Coordinates of C-alpha atoms in Angstrom, one line a residue:
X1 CA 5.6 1.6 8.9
X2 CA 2.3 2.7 7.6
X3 CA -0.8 2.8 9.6
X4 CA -4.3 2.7 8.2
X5 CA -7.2 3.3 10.2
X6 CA -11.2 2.9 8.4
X7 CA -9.2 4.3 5.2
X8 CA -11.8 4.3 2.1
X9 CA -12.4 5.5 -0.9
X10 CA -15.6 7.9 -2.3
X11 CA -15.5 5.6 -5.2
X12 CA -18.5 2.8 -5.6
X13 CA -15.8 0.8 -7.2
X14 CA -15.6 -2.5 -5.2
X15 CA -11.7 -3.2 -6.4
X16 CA -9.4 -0.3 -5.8
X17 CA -6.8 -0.2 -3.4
X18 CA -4.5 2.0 -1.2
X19 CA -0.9 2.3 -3.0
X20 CA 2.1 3.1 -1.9
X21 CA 4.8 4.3 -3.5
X22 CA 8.7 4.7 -2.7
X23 CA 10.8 7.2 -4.0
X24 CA 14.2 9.0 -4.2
X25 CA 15.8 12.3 -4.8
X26 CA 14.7 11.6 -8.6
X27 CA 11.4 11.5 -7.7
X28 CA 8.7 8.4 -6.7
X29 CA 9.0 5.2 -7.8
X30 CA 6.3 4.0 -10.0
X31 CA 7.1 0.9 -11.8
X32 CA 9.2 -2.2 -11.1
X33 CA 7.4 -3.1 -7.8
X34 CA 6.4 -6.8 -7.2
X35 CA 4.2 -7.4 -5.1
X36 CA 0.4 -9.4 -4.6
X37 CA -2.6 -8.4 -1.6
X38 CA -5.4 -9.8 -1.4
X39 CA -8.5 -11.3 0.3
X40 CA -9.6 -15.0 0.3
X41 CA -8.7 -16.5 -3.0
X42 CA -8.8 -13.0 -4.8
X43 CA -5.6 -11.7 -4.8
X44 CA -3.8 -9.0 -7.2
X45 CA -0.9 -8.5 -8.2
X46 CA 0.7 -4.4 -9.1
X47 CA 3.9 -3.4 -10.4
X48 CA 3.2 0.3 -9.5
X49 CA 3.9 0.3 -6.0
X50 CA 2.6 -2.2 -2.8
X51 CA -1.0 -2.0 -3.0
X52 CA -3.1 -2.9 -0.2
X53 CA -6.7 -4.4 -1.6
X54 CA -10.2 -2.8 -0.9
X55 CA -10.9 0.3 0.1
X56 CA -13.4 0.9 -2.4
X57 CA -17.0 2.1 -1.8
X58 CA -18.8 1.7 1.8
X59 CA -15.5 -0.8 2.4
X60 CA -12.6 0.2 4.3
X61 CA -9.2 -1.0 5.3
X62 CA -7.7 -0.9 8.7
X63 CA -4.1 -2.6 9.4
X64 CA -0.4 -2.0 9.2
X65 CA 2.0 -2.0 6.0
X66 CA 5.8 -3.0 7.3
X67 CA 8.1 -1.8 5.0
X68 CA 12.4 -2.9 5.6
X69 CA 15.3 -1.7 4.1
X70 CA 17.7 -4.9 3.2
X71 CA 20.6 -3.3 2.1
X72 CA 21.9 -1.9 -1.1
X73 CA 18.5 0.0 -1.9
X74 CA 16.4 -2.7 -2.5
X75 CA 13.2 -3.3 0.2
X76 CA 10.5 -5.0 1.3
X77 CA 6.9 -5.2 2.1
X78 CA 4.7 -6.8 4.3
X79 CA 1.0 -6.0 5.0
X80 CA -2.0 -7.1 7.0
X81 CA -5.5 -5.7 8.1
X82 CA -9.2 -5.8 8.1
X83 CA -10.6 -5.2 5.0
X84 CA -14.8 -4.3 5.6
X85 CA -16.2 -6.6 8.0
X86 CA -15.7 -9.7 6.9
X87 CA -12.1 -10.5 5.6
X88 CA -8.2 -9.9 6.4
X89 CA -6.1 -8.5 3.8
X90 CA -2.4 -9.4 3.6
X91 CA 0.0 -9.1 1.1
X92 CA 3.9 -8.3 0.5
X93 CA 6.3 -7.7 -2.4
X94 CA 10.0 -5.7 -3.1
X95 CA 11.4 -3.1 -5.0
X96 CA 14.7 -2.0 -5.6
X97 CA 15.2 1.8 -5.9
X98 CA 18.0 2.4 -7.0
X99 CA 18.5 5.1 -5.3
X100 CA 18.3 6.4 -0.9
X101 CA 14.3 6.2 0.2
X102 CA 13.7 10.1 0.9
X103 CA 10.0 10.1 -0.1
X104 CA 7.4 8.0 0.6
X105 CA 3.1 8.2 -1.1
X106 CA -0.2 7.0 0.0
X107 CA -2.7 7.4 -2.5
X108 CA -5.9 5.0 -4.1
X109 CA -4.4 2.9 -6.9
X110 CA -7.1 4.1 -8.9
X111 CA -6.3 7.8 -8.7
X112 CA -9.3 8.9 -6.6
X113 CA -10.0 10.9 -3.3
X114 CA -10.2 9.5 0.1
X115 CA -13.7 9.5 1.9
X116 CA -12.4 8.5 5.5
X117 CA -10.0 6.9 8.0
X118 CA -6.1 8.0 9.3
X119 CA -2.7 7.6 7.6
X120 CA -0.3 6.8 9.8
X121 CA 3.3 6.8 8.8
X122 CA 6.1 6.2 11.1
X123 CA 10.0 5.8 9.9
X124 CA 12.7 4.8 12.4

């Protein structure tokens, strides 16, 4: 489980997103995710990792990513929040890894720094 709490980026870039990635003794896992998030009608799609929309400028993103193990390394995700202050963000997807989950990442989808907010990440 990953916890946001006010997470943003210093980025005036309305679009970007908080992406997390899975990984193994070989290292992250940074392509053959499927997954969508999104807000309203806009919604994106990322093969990179689950992404989690908006956290881009004076926006920020405060919710819970649910990620389950099904058997035979593949997983899934399931996500939902408050993103600025006026609409939910929800989203899921799955990945197989191919591999035993070790290693888990939360960065920005676009590459840049975080300005604010708590990361949360709890594993049972």
């Amino acid at each position: 489980m990953v916890n946001l709490y006010g997470v943003s980026a210093s980025s005036t870039t309305a679009d970007l997103a908080v992406l997390i990635q899975l990984g193994t003794s070989s290292g992250l896992k940074t392509s053959g995710y499927v997954e969508t998030s999104g807000i309203r009608t806009n919604a994106y799609s990322d093969t990179t990792g689950f992404n989690i929309y908006g956290s881009g400028g004076s926006n920020a993103v405060s919710g819970i990513a649910i990620i389950n193990h099904m058997g035979n390394n593949a997983y899934v995700s399931s996500h939902s929040g408050r993103y600025n202050s006026s609409n939910v963000v929800s989203g899921g997807g799955s990945v197989d890894l191919g591999g035993t989950l070790d290693r888990i990442r939360v960065k920005l989808w676009s590459g840049g720094n975080f300005d604010a907010g708590l990361v949360n990440i709890m594993y049972e």
